[in-house]
Short mmCIF file of C-alpha atoms in Angstrom, two decimals:
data_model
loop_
_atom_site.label_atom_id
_atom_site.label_comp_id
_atom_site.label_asym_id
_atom_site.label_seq_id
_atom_site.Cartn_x
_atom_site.Cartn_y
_atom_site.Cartn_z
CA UNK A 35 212.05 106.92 134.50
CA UNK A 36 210.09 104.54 136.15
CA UNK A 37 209.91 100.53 135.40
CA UNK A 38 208.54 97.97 136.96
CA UNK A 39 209.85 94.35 135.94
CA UNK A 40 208.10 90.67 136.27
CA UNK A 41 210.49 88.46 135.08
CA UNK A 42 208.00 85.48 135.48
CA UNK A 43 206.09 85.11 132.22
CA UNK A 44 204.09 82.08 132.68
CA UNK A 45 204.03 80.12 136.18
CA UNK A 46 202.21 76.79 136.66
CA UNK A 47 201.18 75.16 139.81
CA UNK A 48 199.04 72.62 140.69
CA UNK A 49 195.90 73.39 143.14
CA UNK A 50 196.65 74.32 147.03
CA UNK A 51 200.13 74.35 146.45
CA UNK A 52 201.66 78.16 147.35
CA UNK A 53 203.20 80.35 144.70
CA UNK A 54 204.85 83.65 144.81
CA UNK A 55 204.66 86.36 141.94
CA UNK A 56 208.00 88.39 141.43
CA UNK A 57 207.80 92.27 141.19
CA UNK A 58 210.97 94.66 141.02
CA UNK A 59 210.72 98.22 140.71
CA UNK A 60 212.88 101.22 139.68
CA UNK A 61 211.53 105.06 140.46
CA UNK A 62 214.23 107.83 141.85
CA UNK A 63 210.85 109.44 143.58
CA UNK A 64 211.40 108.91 147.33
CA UNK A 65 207.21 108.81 147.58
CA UNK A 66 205.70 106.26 145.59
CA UNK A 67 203.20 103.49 145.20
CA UNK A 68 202.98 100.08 144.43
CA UNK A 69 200.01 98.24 143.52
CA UNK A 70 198.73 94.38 142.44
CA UNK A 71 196.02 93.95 139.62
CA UNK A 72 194.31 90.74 138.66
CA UNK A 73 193.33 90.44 135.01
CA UNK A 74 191.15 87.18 134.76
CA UNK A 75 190.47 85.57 131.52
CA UNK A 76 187.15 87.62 131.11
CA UNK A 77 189.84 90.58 130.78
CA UNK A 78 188.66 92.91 133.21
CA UNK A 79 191.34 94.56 135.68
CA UNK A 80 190.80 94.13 139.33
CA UNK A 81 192.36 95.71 141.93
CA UNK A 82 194.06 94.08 144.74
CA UNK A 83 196.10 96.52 146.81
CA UNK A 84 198.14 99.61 147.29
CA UNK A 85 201.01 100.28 149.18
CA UNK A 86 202.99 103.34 149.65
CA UNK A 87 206.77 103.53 149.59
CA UNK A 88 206.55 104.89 153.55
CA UNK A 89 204.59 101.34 154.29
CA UNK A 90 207.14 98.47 154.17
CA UNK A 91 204.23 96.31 156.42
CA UNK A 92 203.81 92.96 154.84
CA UNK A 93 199.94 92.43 154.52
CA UNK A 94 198.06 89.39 154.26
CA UNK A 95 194.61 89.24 152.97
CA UNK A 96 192.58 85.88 153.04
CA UNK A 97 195.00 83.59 150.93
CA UNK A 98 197.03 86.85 149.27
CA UNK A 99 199.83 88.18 151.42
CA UNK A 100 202.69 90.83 149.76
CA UNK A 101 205.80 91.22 150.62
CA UNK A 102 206.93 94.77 150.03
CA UNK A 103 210.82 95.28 150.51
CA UNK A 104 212.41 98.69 149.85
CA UNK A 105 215.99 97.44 150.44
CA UNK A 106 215.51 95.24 146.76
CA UNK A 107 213.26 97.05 145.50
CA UNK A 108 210.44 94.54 144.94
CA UNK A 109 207.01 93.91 145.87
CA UNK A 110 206.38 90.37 145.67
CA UNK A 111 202.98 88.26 145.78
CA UNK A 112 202.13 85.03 146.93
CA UNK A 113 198.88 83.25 147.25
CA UNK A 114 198.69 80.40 149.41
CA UNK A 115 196.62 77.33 148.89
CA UNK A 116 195.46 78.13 145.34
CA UNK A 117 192.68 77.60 143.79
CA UNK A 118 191.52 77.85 140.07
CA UNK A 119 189.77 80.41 140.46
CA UNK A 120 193.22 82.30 140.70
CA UNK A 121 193.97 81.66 136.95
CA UNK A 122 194.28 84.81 136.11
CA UNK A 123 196.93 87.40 134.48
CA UNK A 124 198.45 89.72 137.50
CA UNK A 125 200.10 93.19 136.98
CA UNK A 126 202.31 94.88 139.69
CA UNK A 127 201.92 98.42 138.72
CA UNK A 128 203.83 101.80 140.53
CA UNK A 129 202.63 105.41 140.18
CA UNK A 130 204.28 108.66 141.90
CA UNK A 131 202.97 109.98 144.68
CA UNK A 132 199.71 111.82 144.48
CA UNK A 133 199.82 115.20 143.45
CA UNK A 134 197.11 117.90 143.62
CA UNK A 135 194.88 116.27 141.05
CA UNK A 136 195.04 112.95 142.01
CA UNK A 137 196.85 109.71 141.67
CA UNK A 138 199.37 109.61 139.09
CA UNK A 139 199.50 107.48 135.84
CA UNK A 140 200.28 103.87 136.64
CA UNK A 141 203.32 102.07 135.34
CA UNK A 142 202.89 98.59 134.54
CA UNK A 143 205.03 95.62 134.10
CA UNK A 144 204.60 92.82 131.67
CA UNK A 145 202.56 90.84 134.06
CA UNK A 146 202.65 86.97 134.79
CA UNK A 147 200.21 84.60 133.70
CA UNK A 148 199.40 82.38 136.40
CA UNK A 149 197.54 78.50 135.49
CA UNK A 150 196.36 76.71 138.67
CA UNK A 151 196.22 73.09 137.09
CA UNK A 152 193.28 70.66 139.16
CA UNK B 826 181.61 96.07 139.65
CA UNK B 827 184.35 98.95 139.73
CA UNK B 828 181.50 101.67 139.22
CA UNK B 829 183.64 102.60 136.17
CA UNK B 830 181.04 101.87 133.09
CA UNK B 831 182.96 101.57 129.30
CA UNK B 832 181.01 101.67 126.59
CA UNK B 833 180.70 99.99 123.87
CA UNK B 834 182.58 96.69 124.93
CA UNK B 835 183.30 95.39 121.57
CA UNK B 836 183.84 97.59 118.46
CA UNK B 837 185.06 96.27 115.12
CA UNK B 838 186.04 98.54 111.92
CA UNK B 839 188.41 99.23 109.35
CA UNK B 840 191.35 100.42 108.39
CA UNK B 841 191.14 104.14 107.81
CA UNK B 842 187.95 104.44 110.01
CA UNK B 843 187.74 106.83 113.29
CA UNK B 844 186.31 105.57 116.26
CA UNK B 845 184.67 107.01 119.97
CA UNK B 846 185.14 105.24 123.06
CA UNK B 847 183.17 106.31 126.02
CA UNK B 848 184.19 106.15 129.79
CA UNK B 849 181.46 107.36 133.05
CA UNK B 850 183.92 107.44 135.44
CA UNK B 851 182.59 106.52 139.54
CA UNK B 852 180.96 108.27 141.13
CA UNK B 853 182.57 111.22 142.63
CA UNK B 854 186.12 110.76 140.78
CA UNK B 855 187.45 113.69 139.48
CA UNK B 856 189.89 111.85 137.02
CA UNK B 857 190.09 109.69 133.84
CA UNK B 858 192.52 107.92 132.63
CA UNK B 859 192.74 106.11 129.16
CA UNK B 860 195.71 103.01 128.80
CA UNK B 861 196.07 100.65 125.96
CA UNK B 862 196.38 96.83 126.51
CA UNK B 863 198.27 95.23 123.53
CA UNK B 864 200.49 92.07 122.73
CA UNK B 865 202.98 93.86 121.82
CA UNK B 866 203.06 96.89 123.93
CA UNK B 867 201.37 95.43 127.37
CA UNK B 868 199.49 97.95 129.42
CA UNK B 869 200.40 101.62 128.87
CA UNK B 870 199.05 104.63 129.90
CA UNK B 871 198.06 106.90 127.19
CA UNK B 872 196.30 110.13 128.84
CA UNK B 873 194.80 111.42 132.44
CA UNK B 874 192.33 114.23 132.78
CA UNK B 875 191.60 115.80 136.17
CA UNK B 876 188.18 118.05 136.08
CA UNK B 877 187.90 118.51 132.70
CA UNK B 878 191.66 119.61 131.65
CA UNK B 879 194.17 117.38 130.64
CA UNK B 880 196.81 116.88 133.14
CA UNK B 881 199.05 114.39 131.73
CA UNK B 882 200.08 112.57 128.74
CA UNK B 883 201.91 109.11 127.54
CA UNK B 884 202.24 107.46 125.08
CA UNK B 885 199.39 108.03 122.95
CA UNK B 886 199.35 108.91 119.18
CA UNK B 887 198.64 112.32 117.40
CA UNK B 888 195.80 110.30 115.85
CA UNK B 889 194.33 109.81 119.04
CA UNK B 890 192.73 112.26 121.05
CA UNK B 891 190.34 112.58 124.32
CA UNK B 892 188.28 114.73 126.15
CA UNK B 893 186.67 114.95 129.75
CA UNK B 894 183.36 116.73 129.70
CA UNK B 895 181.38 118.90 132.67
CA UNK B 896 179.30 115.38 133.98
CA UNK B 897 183.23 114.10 133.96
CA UNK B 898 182.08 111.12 131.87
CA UNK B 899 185.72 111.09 128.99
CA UNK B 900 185.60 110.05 125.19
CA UNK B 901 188.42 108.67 123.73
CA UNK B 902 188.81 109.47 119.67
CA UNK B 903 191.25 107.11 117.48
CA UNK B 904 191.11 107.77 114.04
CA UNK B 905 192.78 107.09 110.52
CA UNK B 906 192.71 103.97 112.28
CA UNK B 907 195.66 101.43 111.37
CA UNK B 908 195.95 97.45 112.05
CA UNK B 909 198.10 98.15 115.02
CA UNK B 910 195.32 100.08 116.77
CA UNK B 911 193.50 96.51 117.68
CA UNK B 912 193.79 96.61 121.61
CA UNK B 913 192.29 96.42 124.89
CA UNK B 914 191.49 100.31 125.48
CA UNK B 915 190.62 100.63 129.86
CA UNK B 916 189.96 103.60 131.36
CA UNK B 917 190.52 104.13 135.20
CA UNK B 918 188.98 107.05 137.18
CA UNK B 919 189.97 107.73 140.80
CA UNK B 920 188.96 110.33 143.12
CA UNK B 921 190.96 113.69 144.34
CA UNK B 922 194.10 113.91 146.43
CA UNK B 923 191.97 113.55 149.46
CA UNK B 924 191.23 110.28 148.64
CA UNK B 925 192.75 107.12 149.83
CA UNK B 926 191.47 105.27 146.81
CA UNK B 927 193.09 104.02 143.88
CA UNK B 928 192.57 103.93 140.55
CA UNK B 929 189.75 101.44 139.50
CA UNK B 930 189.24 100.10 136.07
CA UNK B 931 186.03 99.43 133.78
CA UNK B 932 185.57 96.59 131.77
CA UNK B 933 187.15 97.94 128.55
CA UNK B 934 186.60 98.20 125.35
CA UNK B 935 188.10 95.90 122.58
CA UNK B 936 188.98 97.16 119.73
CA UNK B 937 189.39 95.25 116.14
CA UNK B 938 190.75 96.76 113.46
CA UNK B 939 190.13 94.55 110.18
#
């Protein structure tokens, strides 16, 4: 079965200081992908990126850079320089690899409420 | 804007009641899928349909039920509604395995059960 654990709960920080979200993973599917949602306090989910199990590539976009590292099993996120704007619930999800109808159901983990404090 | 329209955004009922919450999926996705956001349970996935036919199922209730129709647009029924019903209900469409893009959410729909 497939889990996906963020032992972070709550995380403060005060603004443009760096923080990291925490994701670890389990799946026995050799094909897989991992993805980062944002769920601000409006409560809509927004996507923030994909990866696939074959893609161990860090990537950085604007202030948001993930670290995705097979060897532990974890996918971790860390925005630089935050803002409070960045307040916001964030889910790491993982589905199996696609199949013939499409991407598979997400799993998602508890998710960690992030507070940038002025 | 995800393209993924939910309709209605807020619905409050009773106990006992049945309910219908509607999903137009983005343009040019072929599949729907329902989860359920609550305090207790987090996110979960409840039930994906691919062109009209169910193709996979979670955790969702025997009260509950869905459907994808020809225009793709998916309703999602809960009925003999209960207290613990009162959620966040999303639905996420995405396109075919051709596609490099993933699922995108709407807006959802909050549900209160009183």
């Amino acid at each position: 079965a497939q889990k996906v654990t963020q032992a972070q709960t709550e995380i403060s920080v005060v603004e443009k200081e760096d923080v990291t979200l925490d994701c670890v993973y389990e799946t026995r599917d050799t094909t897989y992908y991992l993805f980062w949602y944002k769920q601000p306090p409006s409560g809509e989910l927004v996507f923030l990126i994909r990866r696939n199990s074959f893609d161990e590539q860090n990537e950085i976009s604007g202030r948001y850079s993930w670290n995705f590292q097979k060897s532990t099993s974890s996918f971790n996120f860390t925005i630089t320089a935050s803002q409070v704007v960045d307040s916001a619930v964030y889910f790491c999800a993982l589905s199996e690899a696609m199949s013939n109808f499409g991407n598979e159901k997400l799993t998602f983990g508890t998710g960690t409420r992030l507070t940038i404090i002025p | 804007d995800s393209g993924v329209t939910q309709t209605p955004k807020h619905l409050i009922t009773a106990t006992g009641q049945r309910v219908t919450l509607r999903c137009s999926p983005r343009s040019g996705d072929l599949s729907v899928y329902w989860y359920q956001q609550s305090l207790d349970q987090g996110l979960q996935f409840l039930i994906q349909y691919y062109n009209g036919e169910e193709r996979a199922k979670g955790n969702i209730l025997e009260r509950f039920s869905a459907q994808q129709f020809p225009d793709l647009h998916s309703e999602l029924n809960l009925s003999s509604l209960e207290l613990g019903d009162s959620a966040l209900y999303f639905c996420a469409s995405s396109a075919d395995r051709n596609s490099n893009q993933p699922q995108h959410f709407g807006d959802g729909t909050r549900l209160s059960i009183l």
